[in-house]
Short mmCIF file of C-alpha atoms and ligand atoms in Angstrom, two decimals:
data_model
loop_
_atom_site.label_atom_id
_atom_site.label_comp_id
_atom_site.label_asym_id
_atom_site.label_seq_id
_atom_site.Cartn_x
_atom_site.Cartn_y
_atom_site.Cartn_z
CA UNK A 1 0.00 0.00 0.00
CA UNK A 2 1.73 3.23 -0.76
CA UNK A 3 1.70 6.00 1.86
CA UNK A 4 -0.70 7.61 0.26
CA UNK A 5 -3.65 5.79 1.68
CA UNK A 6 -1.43 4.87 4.71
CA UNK A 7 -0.67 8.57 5.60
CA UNK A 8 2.61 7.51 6.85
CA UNK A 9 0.98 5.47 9.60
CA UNK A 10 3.92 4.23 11.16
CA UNK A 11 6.54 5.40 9.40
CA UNK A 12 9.45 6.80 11.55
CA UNK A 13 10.94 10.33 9.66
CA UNK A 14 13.05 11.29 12.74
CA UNK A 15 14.83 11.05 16.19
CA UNK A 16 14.08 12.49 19.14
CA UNK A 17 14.63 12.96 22.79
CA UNK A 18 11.92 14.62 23.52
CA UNK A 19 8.56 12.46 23.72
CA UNK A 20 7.83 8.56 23.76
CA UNK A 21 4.21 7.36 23.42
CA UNK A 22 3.43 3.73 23.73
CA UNK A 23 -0.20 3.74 21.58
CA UNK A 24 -1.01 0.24 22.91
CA UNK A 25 -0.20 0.47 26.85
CA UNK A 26 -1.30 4.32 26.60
CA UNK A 27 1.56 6.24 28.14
CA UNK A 28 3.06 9.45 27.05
CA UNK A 29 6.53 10.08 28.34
CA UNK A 30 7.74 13.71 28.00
CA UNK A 31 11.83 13.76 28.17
CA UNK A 32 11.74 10.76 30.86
CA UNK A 33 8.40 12.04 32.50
CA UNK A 34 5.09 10.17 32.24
CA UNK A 35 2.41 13.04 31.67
CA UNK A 36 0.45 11.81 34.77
CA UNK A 37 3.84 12.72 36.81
CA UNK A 38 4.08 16.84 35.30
CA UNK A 39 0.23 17.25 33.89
CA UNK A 40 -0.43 18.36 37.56
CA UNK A 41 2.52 19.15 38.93
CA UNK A 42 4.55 21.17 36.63
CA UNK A 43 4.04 25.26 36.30
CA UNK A 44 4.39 26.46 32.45
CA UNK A 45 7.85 27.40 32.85
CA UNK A 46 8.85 24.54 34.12
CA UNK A 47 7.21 22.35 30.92
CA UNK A 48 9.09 24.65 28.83
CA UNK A 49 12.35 24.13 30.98
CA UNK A 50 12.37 20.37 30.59
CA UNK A 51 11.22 20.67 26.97
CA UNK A 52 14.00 23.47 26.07
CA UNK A 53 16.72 22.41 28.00
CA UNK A 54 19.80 21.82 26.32
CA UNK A 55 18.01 22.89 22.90
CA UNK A 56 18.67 26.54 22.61
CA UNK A 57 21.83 28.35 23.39
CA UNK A 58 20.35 29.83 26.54
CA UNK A 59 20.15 29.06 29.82
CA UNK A 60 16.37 27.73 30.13
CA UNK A 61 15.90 27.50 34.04
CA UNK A 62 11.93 28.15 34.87
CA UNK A 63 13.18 31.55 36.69
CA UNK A 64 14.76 32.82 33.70
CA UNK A 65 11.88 31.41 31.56
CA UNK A 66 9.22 33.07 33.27
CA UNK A 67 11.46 36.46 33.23
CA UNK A 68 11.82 35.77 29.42
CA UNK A 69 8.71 34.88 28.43
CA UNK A 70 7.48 38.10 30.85
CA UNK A 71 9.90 40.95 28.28
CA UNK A 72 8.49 38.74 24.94
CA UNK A 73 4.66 39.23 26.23
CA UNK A 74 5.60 42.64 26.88
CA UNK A 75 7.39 43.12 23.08
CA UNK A 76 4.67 41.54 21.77
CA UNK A 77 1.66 43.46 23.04
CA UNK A 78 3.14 46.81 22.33
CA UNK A 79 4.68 45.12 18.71
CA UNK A 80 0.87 43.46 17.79
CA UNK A 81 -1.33 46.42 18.90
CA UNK A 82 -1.89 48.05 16.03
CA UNK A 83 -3.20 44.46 14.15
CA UNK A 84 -5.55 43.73 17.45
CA UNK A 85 -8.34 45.56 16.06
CA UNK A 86 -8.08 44.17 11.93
CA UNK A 87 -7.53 40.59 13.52
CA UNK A 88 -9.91 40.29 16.09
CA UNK A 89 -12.62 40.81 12.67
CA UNK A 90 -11.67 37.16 11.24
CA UNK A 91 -12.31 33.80 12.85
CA UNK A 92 -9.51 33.63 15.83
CA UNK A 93 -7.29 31.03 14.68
CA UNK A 94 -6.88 33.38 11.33
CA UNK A 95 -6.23 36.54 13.07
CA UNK A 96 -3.51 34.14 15.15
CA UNK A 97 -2.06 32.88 11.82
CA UNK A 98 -1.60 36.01 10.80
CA UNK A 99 -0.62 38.01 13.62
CA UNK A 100 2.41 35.74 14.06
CA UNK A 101 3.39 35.92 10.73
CA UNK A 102 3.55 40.12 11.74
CA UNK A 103 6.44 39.04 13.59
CA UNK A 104 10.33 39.46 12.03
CA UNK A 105 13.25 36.73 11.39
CA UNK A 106 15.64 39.56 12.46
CA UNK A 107 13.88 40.22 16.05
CA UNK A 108 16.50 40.22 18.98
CA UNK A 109 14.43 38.41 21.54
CA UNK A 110 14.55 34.72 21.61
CA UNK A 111 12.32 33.06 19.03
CA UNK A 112 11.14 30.14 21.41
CA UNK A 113 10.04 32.91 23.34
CA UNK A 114 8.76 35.06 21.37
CA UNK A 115 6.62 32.91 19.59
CA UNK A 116 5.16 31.64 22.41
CA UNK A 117 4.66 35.03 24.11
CA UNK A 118 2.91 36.13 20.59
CA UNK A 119 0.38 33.26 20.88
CA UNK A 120 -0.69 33.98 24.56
CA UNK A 121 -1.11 37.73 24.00
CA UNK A 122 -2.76 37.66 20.37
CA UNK A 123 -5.48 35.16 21.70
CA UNK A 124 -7.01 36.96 24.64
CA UNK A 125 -6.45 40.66 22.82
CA UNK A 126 -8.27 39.18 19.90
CA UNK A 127 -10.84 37.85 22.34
CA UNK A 128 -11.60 40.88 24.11
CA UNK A 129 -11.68 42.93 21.24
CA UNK A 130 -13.99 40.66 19.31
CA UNK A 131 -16.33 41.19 22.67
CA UNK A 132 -16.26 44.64 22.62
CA UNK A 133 -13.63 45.21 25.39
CA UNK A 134 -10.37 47.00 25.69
CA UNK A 135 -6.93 44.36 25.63
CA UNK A 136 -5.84 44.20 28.96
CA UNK A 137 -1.99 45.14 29.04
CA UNK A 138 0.69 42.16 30.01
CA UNK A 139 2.06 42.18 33.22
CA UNK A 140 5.70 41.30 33.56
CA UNK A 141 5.26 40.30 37.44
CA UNK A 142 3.08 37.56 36.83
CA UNK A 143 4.07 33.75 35.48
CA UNK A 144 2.76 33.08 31.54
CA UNK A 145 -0.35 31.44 32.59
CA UNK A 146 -1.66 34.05 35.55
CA UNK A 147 -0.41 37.17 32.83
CA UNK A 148 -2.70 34.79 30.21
CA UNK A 149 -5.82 35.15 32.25
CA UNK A 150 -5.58 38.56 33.54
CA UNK A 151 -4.85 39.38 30.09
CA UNK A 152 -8.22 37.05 28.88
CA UNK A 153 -10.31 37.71 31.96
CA UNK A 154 -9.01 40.91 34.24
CA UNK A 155 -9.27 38.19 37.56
CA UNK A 156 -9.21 34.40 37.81
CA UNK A 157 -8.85 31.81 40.85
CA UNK A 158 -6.34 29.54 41.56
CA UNK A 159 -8.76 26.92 40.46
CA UNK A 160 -8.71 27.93 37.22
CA UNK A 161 -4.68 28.93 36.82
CA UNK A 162 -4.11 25.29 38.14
CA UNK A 163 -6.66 23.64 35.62
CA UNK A 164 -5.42 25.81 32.74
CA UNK A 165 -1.76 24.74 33.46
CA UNK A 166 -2.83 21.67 33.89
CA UNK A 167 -4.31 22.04 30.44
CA UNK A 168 -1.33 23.83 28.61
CA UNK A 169 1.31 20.99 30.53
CA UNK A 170 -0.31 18.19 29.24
CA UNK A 171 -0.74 19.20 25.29
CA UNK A 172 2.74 21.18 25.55
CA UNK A 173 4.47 18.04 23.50
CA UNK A 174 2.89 15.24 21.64
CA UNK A 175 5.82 13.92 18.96
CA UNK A 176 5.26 14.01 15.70
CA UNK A 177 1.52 14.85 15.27
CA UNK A 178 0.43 16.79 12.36
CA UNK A 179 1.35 20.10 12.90
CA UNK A 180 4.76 19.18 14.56
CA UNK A 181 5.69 17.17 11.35
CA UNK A 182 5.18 20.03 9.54
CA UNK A 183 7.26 22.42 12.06
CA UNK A 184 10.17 19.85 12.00
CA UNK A 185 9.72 20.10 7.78
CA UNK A 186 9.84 23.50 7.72
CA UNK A 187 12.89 23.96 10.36
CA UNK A 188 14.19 21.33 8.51
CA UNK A 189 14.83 24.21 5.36
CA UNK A 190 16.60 26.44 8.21
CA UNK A 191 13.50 28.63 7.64
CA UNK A 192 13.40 29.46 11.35
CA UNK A 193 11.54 29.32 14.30
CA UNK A 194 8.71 31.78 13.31
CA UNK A 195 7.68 30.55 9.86
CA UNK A 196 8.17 26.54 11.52
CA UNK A 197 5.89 27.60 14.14
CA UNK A 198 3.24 29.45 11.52
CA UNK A 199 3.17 26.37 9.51
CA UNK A 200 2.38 24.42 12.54
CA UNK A 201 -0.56 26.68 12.90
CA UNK A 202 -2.07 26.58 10.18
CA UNK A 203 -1.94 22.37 10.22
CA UNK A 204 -3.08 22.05 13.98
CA UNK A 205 -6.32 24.03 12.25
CA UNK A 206 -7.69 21.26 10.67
CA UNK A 207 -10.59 19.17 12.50
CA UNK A 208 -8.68 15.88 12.52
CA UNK A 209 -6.41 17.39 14.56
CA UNK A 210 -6.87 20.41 17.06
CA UNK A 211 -10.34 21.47 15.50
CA UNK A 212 -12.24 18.70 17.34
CA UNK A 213 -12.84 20.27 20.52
CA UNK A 214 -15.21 22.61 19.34
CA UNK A 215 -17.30 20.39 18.32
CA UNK A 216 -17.38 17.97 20.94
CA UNK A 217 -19.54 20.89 22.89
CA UNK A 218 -21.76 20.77 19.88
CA UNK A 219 -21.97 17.52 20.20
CA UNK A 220 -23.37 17.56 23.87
CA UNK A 221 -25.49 20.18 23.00
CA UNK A 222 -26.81 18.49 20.53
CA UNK A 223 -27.42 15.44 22.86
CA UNK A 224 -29.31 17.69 25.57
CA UNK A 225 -30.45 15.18 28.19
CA UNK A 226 -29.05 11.29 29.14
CA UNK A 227 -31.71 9.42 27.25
CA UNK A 228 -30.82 10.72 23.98
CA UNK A 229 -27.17 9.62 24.36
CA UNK A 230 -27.99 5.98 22.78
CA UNK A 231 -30.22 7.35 19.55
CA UNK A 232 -28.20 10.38 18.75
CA UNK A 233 -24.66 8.56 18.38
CA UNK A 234 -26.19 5.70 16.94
CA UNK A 235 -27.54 8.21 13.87
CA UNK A 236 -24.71 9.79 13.67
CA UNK A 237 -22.31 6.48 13.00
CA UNK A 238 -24.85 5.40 10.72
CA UNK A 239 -24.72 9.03 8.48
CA UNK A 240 -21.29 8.22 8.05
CA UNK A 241 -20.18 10.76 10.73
CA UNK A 242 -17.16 10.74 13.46
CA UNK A 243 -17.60 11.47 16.66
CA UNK A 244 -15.37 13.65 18.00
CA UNK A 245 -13.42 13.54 21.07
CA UNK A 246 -12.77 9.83 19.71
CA UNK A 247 -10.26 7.54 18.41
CA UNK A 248 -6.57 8.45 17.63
CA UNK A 249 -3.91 7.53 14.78
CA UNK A 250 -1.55 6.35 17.88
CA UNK A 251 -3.51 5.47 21.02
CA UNK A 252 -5.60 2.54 20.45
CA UNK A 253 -6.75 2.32 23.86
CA UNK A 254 -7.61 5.71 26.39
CA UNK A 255 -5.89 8.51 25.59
CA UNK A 256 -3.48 9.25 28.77
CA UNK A 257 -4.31 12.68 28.61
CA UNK A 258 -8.11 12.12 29.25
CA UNK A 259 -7.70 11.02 32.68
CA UNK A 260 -5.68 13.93 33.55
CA UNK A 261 -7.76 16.25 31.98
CA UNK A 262 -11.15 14.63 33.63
CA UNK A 263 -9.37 14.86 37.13
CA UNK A 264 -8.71 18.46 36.29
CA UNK A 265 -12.05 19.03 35.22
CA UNK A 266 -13.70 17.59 38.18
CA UNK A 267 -11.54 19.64 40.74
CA UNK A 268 -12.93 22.56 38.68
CA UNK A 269 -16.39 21.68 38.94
CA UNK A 270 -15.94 21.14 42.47
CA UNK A 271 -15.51 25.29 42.96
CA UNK A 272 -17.82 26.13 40.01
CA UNK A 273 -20.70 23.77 39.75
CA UNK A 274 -19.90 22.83 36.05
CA UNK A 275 -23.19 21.16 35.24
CA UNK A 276 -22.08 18.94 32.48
CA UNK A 277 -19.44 16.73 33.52
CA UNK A 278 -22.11 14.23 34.28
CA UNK A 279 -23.71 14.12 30.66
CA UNK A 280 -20.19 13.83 29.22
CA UNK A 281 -19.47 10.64 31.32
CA UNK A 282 -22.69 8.94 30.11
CA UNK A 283 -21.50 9.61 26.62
CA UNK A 284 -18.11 8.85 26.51
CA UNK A 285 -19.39 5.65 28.35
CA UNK A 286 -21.89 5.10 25.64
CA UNK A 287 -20.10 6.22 22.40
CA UNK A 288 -16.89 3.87 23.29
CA UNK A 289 -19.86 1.22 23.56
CA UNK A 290 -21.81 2.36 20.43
CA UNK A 291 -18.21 2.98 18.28
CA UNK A 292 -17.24 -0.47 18.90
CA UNK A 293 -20.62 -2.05 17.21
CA UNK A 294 -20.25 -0.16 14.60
CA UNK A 295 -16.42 -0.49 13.59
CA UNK A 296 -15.69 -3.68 15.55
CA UNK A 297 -12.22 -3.93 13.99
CA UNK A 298 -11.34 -0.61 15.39
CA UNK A 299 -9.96 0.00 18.89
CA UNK A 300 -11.72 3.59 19.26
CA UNK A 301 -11.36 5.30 22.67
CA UNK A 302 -11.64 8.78 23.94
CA UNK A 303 -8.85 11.53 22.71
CA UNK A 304 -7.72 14.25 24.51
CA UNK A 305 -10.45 16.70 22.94
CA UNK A 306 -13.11 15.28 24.75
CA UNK A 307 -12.16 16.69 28.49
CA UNK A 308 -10.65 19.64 26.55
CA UNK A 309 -13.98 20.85 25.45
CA UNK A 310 -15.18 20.13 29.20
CA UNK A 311 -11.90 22.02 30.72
CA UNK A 312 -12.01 25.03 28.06
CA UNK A 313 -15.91 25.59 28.90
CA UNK A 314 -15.71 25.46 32.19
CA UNK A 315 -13.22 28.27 32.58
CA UNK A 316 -15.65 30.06 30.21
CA UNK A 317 -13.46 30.21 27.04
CA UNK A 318 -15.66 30.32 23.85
CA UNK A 319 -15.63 27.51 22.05
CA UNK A 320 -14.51 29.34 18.78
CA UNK A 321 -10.91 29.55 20.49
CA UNK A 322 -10.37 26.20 21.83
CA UNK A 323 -8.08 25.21 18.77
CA UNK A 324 -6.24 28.81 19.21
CA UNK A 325 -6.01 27.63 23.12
CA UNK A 326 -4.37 25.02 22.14
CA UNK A 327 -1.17 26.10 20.48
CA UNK A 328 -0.39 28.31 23.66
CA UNK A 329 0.88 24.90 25.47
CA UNK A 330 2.07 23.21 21.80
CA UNK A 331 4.41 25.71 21.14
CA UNK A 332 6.48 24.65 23.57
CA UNK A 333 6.74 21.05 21.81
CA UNK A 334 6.98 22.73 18.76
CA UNK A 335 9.58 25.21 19.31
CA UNK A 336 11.34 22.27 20.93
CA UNK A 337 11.55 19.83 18.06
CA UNK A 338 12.34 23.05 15.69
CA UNK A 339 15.45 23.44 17.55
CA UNK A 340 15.89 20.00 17.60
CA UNK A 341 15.73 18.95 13.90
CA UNK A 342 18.01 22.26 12.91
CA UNK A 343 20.56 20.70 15.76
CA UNK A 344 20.24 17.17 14.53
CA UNK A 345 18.07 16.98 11.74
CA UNK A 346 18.74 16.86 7.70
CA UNK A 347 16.38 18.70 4.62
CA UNK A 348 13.46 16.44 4.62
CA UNK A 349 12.80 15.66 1.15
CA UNK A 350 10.75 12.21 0.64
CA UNK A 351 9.81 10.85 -2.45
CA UNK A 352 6.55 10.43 -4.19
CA UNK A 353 5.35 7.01 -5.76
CA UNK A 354 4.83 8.43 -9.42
CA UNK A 355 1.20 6.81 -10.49
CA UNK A 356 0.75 8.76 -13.58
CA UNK A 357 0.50 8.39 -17.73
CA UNK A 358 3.61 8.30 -19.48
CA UNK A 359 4.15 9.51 -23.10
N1 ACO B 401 -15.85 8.30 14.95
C1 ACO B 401 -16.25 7.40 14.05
N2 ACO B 401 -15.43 6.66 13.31
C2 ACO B 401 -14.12 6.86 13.50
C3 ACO B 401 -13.61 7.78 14.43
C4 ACO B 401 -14.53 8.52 15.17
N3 ACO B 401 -14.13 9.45 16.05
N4 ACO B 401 -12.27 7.75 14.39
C5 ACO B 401 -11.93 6.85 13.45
N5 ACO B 401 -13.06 6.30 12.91
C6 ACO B 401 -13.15 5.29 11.88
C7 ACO B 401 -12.96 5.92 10.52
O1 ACO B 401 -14.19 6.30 9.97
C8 ACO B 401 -12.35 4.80 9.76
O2 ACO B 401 -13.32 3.85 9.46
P1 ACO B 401 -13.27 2.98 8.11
O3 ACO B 401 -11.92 2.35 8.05
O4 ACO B 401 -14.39 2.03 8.27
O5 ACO B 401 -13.47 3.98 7.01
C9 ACO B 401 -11.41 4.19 10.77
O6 ACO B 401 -12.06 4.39 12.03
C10 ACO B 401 -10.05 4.87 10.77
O7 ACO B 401 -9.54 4.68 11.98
P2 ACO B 401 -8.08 5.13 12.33
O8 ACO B 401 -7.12 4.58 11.32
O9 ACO B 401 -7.83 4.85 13.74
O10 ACO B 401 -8.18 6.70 12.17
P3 ACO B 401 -7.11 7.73 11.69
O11 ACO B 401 -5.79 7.44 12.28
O12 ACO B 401 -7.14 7.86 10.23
O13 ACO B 401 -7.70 9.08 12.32
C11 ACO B 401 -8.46 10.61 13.89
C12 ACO B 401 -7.47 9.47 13.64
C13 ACO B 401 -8.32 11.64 12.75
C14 ACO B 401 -8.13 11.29 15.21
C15 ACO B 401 -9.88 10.02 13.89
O14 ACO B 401 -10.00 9.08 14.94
C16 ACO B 401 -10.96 11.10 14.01
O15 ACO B 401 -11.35 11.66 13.00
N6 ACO B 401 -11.45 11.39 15.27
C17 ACO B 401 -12.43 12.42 15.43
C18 ACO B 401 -11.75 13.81 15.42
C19 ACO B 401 -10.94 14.05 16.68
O16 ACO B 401 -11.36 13.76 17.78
N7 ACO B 401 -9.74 14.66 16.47
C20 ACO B 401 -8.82 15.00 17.55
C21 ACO B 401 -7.67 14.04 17.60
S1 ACO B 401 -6.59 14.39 18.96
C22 ACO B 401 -5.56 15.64 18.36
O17 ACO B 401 -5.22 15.68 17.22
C23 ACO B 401 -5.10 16.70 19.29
#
């Protein structure tokens, strides 16, 4: 079979030190870590210490991460401002795209950091404006995900800065995924760090692969109440639809990332009195059921954008930004395995099985 119906399934295109996933036992190991041992633990910084380390020609210690990443957010809200109000018009993950691509290969500041400072000030700026309210200025006191919120929501909780970090830790690194492939092609031109990062973008946009949370919400909407779990999935198989939230090109059992996210979820609830977490369980229960009947020779189980959707709502982010949302904790993988493949890594240049006409 060539790879074109494959879509490299399998195939191995590079090295890395960075991530391990074992797809049948369900673990994700980030640089020696299993993701249940940071997901909770961890502060942003110090995900993108362990995932920098050693990678850039900086020393990456969380102190002087958080003191970076605190100058880039600053840089990059004073840098962006006059695109806030033209971007926040188009859907968010366009006025992201193209916000960061407002951003120069000859800039002084880091571009691990500045990338990543450029995502978590576009989004809320872009946010607020889009509701009518003024951008709320960085702050270069406060760690990337407290500066985040204020920045999205003027006050937050502790609740919520722990779930979102939560969050942003366990999505920060994934291996080659989609839109990582296509960073570590593009770094693998020397293009840089910006344009890698832009063309991971633009591939995590896709619904196969960070779109689905989205609609996982309008999936439970759609649902409403417990005893239309059974008939609604059931007519959606049969229409020839996916249900999203579910199934995965590695993990073919649960997703590792679903537990931590539920746990996070639930703690959440707990100071919020999220009503849905209940409806979700009696579907995920139910569609793992229901997906089995109808592709028995699948081994379908629950992704990491089914909790997502469930996390995201509950610390009241719109739905229309959860993909955005989700390249503030990927860019740390990505920037990582940029810097990795122009350290280690060769022009990737495969080959195409030519099934043409000849003269
Ligand atoms: N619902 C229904 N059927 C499904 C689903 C699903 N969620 N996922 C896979 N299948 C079916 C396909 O229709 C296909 O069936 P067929 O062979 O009878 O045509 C078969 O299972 C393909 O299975 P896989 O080879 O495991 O799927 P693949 O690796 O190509 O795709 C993917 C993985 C894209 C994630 C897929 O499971 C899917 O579309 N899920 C829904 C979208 C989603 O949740 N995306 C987020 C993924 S996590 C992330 O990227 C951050």
């Amino acid at each position: 079979m060539s790879n074109n119906t494959t879509g490299l399934d399998g195939v191995v295109v590079a090295q890395t030190q960075l991530c391990h996933i074992d797809g049948q036992k369900g673990q994700l190991i980030i640089k020696g870590h299993s993701i249940e041992s940071i997901a909770n633990h961890y502060s942003f910084e110090q995900a993108a210490s362990l995932l920098w380390h050693d990678l850039s020609n900086l020393e990456e210690t969380p102190e002087l991460i958080q003191q970076g990443l605190a100058q880039a957010r600053q840089f990059c809200f004073q840098e962006l401002s006059p695109f806030f109000q033209f971007g926040a018009s188009l859907p968010l993950i366009e006025g992201l795209r193209m916000g960061l691509s407002r951003l120069s290969d000859t800039n002084k500041l880091p571009h691990h950091y500045l990338t990543t400072a450029a995502i978590a000030v576009l989004i809320p700026a872009l946010l607020r404006i889009k509701k009518q309210l003024k951008p709320i200025a960085p702050n270069p006191a406060f760690d990337h995900v407290a500066d985040f919120l204020t920045m999205l929501k003027g006050i937050f909780t502790q609740e919520e800065h722990r779930a979102l970090t939560t969050y942003l830790v366990s999505v920060s690194e994934h291996s080659l995924n989609a839109s990582t492939f296509t960073a570590r092609v593009i770094a693998s031109t020397q293009a840089g760090i910006i344009s890698s990062v832009i063309g991971a973008l633009c591939a995590l946009k896709g619904p196969l692969h960070g779109g689905a949370p989205g609609p996982v919400l309008d999936m439970l909407d759609a649902i409403g109440t417990s005893d239309n779990i059974e008939s609604w999935l059931h007519n959606e198989l049969l229409s020839g639809k996916r249900l999203m939230g579910f199934g995965h090109r590695v993990y073919k059992v649960r997703d590792p990332r679903a537990n931590v996210l539920k746990e996070a979820v639930s703690l959440l609830q707990q100071s919020s009195h999220h009503p849905r977490l209940e409806l979700a369980e009696k579907v995920e229960l139910a569609a793992i059921k229901i997906l089995k009947q109808h592709k028995p020779d699948r081994l379908l189980q629950t992704n990491v954008e089914f909790y997502t959707a469930l996390l995201l709502e509950t610390l009241g982010i719109p739905r229309g930004a959860f993909t955005a949302i989700f390249s503030t904790g990927r860019v740390l993988g990505w920037t990582a395995h940029i810097m990795e493949q122009t350290q280690t890594g060769r022009l990737m240049r495969p080959r195409a099985e030519y099934i043409g006409t000849m003269d």
